[in-house]
CSV table of N, CA and C in Angstrom, one decimal:
chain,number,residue,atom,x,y,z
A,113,UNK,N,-18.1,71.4,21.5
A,113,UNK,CA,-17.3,71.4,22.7
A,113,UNK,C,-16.5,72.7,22.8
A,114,UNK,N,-16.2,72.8,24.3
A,114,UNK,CA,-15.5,74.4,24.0
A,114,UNK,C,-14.4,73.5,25.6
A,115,UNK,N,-13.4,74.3,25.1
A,115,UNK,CA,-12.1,74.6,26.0
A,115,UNK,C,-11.6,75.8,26.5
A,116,UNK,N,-11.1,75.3,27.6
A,116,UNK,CA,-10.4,76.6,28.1
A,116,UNK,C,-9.9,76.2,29.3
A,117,UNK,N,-8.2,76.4,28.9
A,117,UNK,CA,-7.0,75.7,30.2
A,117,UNK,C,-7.3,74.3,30.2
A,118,UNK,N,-7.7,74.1,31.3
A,118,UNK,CA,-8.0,72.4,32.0
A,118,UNK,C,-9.4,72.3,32.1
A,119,UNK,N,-9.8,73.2,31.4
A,119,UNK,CA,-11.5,73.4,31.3
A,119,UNK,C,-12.5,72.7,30.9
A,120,UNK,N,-12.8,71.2,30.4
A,120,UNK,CA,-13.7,71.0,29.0
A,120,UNK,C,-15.4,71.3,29.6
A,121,UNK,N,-15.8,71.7,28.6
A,121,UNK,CA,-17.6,72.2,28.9
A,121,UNK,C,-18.0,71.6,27.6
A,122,UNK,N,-19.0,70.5,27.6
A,122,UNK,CA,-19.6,69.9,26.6
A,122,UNK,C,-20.7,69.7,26.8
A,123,UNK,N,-21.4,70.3,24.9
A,123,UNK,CA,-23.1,70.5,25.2
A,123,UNK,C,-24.0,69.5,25.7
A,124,UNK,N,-25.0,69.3,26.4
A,124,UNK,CA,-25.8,68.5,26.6
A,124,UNK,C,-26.9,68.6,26.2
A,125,UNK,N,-27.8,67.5,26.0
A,125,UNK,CA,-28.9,67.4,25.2
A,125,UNK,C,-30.2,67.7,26.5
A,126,UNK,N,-31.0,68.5,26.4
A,126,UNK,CA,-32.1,68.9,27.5
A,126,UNK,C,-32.6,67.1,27.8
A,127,UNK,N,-32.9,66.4,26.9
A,127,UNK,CA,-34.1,65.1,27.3
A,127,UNK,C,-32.4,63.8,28.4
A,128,UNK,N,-31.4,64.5,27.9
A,128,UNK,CA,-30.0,63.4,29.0
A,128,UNK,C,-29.9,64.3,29.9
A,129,UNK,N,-30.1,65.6,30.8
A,129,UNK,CA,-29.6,66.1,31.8
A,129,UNK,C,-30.8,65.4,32.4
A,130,UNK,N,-30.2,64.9,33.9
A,130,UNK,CA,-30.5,64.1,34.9
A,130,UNK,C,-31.9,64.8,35.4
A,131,UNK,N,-32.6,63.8,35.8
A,131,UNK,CA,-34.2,64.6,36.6
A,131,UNK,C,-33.8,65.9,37.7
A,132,UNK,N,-33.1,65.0,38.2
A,132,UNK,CA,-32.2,65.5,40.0
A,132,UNK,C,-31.8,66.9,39.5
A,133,UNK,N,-30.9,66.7,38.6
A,133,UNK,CA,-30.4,68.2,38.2
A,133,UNK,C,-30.8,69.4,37.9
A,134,UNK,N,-32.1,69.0,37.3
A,134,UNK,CA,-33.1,70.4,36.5
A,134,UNK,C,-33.5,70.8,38.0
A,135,UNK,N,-33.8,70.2,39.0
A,135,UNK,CA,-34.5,71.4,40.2
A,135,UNK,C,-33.4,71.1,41.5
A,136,UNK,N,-32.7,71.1,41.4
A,136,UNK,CA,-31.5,70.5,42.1
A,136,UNK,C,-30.7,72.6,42.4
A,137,UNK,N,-30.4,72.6,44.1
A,137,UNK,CA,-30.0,73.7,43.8
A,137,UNK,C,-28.7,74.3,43.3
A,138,UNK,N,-28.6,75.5,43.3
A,138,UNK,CA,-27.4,75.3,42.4
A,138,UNK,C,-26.0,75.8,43.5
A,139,UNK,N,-24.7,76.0,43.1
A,139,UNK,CA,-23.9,76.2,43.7
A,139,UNK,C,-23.9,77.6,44.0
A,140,UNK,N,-23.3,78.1,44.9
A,140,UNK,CA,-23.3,79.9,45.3
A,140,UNK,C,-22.5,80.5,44.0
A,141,UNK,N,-22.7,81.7,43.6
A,141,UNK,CA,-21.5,82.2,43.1
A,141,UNK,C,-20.5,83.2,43.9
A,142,UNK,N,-19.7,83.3,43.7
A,142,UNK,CA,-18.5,83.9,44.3
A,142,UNK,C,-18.8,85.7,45.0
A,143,UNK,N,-17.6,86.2,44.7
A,143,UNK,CA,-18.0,87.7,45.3
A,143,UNK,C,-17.8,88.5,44.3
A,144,UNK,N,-17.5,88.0,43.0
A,144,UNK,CA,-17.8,88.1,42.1
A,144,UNK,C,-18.9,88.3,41.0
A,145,UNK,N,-20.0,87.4,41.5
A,145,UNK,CA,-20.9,87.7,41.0
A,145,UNK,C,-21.1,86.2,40.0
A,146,UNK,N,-20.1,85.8,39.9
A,146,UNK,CA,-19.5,84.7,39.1
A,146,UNK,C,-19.8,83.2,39.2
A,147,UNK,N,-20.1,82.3,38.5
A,147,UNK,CA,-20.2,80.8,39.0
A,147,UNK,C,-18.8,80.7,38.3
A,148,UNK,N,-17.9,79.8,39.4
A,148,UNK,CA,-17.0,79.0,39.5
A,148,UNK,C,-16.8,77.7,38.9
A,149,UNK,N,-16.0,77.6,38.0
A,149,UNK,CA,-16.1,76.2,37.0
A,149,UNK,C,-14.8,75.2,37.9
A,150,UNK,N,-13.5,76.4,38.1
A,150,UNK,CA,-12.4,75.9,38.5
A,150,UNK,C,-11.7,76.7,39.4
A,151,UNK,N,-10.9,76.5,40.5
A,151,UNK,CA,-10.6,78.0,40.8
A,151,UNK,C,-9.3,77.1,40.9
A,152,UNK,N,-8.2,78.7,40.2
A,152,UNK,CA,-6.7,78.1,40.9
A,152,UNK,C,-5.7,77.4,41.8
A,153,UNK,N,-5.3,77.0,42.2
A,153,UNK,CA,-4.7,76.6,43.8
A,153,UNK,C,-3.6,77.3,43.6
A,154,UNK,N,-2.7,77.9,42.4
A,154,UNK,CA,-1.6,78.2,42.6
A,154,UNK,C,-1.8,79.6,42.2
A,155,UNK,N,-2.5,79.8,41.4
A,155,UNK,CA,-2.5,81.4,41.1
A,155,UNK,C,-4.1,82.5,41.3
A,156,UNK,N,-4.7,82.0,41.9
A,156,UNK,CA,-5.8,82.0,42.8
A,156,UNK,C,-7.0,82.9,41.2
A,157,UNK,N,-6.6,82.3,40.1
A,157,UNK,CA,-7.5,82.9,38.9
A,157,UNK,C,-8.9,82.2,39.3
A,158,UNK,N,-9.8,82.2,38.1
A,158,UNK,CA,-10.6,81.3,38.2
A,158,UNK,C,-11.1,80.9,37.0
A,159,UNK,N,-11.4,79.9,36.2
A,159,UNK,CA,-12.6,79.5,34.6
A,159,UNK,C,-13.8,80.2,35.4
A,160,UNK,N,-14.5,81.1,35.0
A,160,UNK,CA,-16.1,81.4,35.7
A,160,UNK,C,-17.0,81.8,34.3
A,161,UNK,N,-18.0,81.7,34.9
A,161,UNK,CA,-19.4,82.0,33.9
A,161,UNK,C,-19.6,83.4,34.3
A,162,UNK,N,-20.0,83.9,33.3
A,162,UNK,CA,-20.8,85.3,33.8
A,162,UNK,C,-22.1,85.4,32.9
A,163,UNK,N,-23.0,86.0,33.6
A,163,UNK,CA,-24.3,85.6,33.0
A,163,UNK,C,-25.0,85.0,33.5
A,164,UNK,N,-26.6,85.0,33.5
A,164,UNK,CA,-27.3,84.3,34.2
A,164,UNK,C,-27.4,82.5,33.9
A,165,UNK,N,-27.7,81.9,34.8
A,165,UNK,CA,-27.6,80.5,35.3
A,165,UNK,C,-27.2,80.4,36.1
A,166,UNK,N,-27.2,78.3,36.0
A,166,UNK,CA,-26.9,77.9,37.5
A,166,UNK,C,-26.0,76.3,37.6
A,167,UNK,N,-25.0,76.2,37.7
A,167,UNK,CA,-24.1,75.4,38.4
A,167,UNK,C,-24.8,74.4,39.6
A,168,UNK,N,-24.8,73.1,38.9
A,168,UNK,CA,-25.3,72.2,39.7
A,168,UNK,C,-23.7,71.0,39.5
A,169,UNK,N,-23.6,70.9,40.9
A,169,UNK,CA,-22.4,69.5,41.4
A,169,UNK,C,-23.1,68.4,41.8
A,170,UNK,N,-22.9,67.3,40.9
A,170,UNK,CA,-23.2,65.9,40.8
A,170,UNK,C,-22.2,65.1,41.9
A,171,UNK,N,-22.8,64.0,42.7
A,171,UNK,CA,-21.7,63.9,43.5
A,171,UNK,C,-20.5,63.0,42.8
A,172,UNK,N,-19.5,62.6,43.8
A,172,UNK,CA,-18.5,61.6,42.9
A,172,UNK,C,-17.5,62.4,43.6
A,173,UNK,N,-15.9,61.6,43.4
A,173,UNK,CA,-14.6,62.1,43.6
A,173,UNK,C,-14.2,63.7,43.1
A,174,UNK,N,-14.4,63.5,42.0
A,174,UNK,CA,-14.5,64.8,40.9
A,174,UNK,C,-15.7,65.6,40.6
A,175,UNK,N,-16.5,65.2,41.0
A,175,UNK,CA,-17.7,66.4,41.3
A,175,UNK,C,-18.0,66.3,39.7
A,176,UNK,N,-18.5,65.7,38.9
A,176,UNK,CA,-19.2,66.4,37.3
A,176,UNK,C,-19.9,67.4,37.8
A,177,UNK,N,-19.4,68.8,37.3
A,177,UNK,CA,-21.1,69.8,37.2
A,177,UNK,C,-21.4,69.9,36.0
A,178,UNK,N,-22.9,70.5,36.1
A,178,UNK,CA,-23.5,70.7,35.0
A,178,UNK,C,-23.8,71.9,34.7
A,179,UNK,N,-24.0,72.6,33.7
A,179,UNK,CA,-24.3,74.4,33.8
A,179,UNK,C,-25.3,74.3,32.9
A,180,UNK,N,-26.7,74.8,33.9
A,180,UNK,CA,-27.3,75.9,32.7
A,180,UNK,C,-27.3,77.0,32.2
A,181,UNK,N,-27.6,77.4,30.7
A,181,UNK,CA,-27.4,78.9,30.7
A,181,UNK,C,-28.7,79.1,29.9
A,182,UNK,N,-29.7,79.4,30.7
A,182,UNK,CA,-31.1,79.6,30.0
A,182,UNK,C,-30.9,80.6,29.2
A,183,UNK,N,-30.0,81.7,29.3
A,183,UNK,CA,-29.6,82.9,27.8
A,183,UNK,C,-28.4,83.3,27.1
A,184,UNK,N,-27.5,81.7,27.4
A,184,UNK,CA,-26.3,81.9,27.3
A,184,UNK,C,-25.4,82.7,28.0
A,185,UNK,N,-24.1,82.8,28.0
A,185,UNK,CA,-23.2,83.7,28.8
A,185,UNK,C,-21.7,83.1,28.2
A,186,UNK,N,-21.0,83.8,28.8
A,186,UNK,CA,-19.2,83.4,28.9
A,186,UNK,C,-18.8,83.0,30.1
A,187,UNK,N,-17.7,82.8,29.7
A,187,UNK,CA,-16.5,81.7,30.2
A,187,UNK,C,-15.4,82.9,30.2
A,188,UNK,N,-15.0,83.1,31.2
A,188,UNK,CA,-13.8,84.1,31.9
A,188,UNK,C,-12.8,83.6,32.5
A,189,UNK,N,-11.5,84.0,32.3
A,189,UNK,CA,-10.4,83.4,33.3
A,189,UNK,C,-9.1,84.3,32.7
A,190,UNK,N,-8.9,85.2,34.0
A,190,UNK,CA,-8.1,86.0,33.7
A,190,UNK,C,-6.3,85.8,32.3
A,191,UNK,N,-6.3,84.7,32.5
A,191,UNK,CA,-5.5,84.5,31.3
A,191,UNK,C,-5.6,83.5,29.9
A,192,UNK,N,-6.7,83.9,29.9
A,192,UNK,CA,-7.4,83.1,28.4
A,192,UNK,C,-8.4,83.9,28.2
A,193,UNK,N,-8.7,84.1,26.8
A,193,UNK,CA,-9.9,84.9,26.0
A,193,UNK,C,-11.0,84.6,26.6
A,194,UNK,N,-12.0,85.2,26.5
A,194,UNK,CA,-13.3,85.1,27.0
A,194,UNK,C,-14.4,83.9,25.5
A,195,UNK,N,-14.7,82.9,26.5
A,195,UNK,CA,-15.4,82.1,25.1
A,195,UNK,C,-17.6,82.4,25.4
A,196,UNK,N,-17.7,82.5,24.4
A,196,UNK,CA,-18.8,83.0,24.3
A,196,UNK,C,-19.6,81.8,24.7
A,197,UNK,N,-20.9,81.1,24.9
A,197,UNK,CA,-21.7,80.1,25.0
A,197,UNK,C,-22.8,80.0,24.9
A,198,UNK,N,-23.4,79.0,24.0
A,198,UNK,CA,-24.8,79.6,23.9
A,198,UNK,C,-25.8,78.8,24.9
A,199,UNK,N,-27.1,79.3,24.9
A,199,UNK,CA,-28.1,79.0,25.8
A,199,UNK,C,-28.0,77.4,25.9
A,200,UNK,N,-28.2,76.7,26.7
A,200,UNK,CA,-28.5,75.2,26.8
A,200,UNK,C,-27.7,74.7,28.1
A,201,UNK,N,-27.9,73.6,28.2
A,201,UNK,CA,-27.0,72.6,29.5
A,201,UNK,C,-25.9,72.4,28.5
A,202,UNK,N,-24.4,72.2,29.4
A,202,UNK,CA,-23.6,72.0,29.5
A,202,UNK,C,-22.8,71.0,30.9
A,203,UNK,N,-21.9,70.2,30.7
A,203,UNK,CA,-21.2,69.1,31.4
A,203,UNK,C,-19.9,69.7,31.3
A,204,UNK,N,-19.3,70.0,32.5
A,204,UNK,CA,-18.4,71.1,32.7
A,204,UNK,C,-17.5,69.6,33.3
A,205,UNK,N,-16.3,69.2,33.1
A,205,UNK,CA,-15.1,68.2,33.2
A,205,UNK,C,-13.8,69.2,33.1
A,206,UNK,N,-12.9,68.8,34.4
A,206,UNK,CA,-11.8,68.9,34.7
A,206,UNK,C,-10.8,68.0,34.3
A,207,UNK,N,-9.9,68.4,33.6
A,207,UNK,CA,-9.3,67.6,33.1
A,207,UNK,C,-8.2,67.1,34.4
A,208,UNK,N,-7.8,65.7,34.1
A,208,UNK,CA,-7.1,65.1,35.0
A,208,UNK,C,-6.1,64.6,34.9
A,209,UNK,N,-5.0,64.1,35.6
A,209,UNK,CA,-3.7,63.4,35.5
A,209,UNK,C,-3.3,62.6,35.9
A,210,UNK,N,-2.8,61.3,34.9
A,210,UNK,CA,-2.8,60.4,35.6
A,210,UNK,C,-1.6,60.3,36.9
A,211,UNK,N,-1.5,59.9,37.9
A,211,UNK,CA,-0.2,59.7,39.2
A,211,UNK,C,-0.1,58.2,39.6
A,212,UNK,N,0.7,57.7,39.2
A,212,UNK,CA,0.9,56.1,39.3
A,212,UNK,C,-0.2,55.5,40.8
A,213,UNK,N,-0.9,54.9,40.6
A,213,UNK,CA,-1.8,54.6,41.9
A,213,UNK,C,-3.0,55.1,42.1
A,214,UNK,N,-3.1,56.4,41.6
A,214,UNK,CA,-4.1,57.0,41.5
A,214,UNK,C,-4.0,58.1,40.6
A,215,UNK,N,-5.6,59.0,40.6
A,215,UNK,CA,-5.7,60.4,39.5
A,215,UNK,C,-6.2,61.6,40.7
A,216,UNK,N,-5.6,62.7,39.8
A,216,UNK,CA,-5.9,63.8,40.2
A,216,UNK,C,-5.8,64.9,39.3
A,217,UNK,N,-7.0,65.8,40.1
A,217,UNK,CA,-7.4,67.2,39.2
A,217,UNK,C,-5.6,68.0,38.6
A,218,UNK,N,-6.4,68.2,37.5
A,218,UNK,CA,-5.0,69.3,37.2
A,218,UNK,C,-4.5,70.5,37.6
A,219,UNK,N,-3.5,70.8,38.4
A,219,UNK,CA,-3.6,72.0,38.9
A,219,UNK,C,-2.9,73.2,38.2
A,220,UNK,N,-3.6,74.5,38.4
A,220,UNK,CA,-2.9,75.3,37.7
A,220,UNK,C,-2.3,76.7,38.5
């Protein structure tokens, strides 16, 4: 498992990522160049991948995505270290908070 901020990215096993997902297309990346894991609301940073792959959003409240990195890449966000990653699917989870009544994304 790897962290970073409100980040969690945990490995996934190729035969459990979903049928839908493997040809499923993937999300844009930024102007960056970048796939988007999280992006700021308060300090407009972002958790991003660099390197080739592709970001797929599962639907639901919270969106699970999934990331492939057919040759690996990193995890960027201007105020945390850069974490390395190796090739494979990953399940990319936002960590959340509980608010009496309901939950919500963490914001940073």
């Amino acid at each position: 498992m790897y962290r970073q901020g409100d980040v969690l990215i945990v490995p996934v096993e190729g035969a459990a990522v979903p049928r839908h997902a493997v040809d499923a297309p993937g999300e844009p990346r930024d102007a960056r160049g970048r796939l988007v894991l999280a992006l700021g609301e308060v300090t407009g940073h972002a958790h991003a991948v660099v390197g080739a792959g592709r970001l797929v959003r599962e639907s639901g409240p919270f969106g699970p995505l999934l990331l492939h990195l057919p040759e690996g890449g990193r995890v960027v966000h201007e105020e945390h270290a850069a974490i390395p990653l190796p090739k494979g699917w990953f399940r990319v989870i936002r960590q959340r908070e509980y608010v009496p009544g309901s939950v919500r994304l963490v914001a940073d």
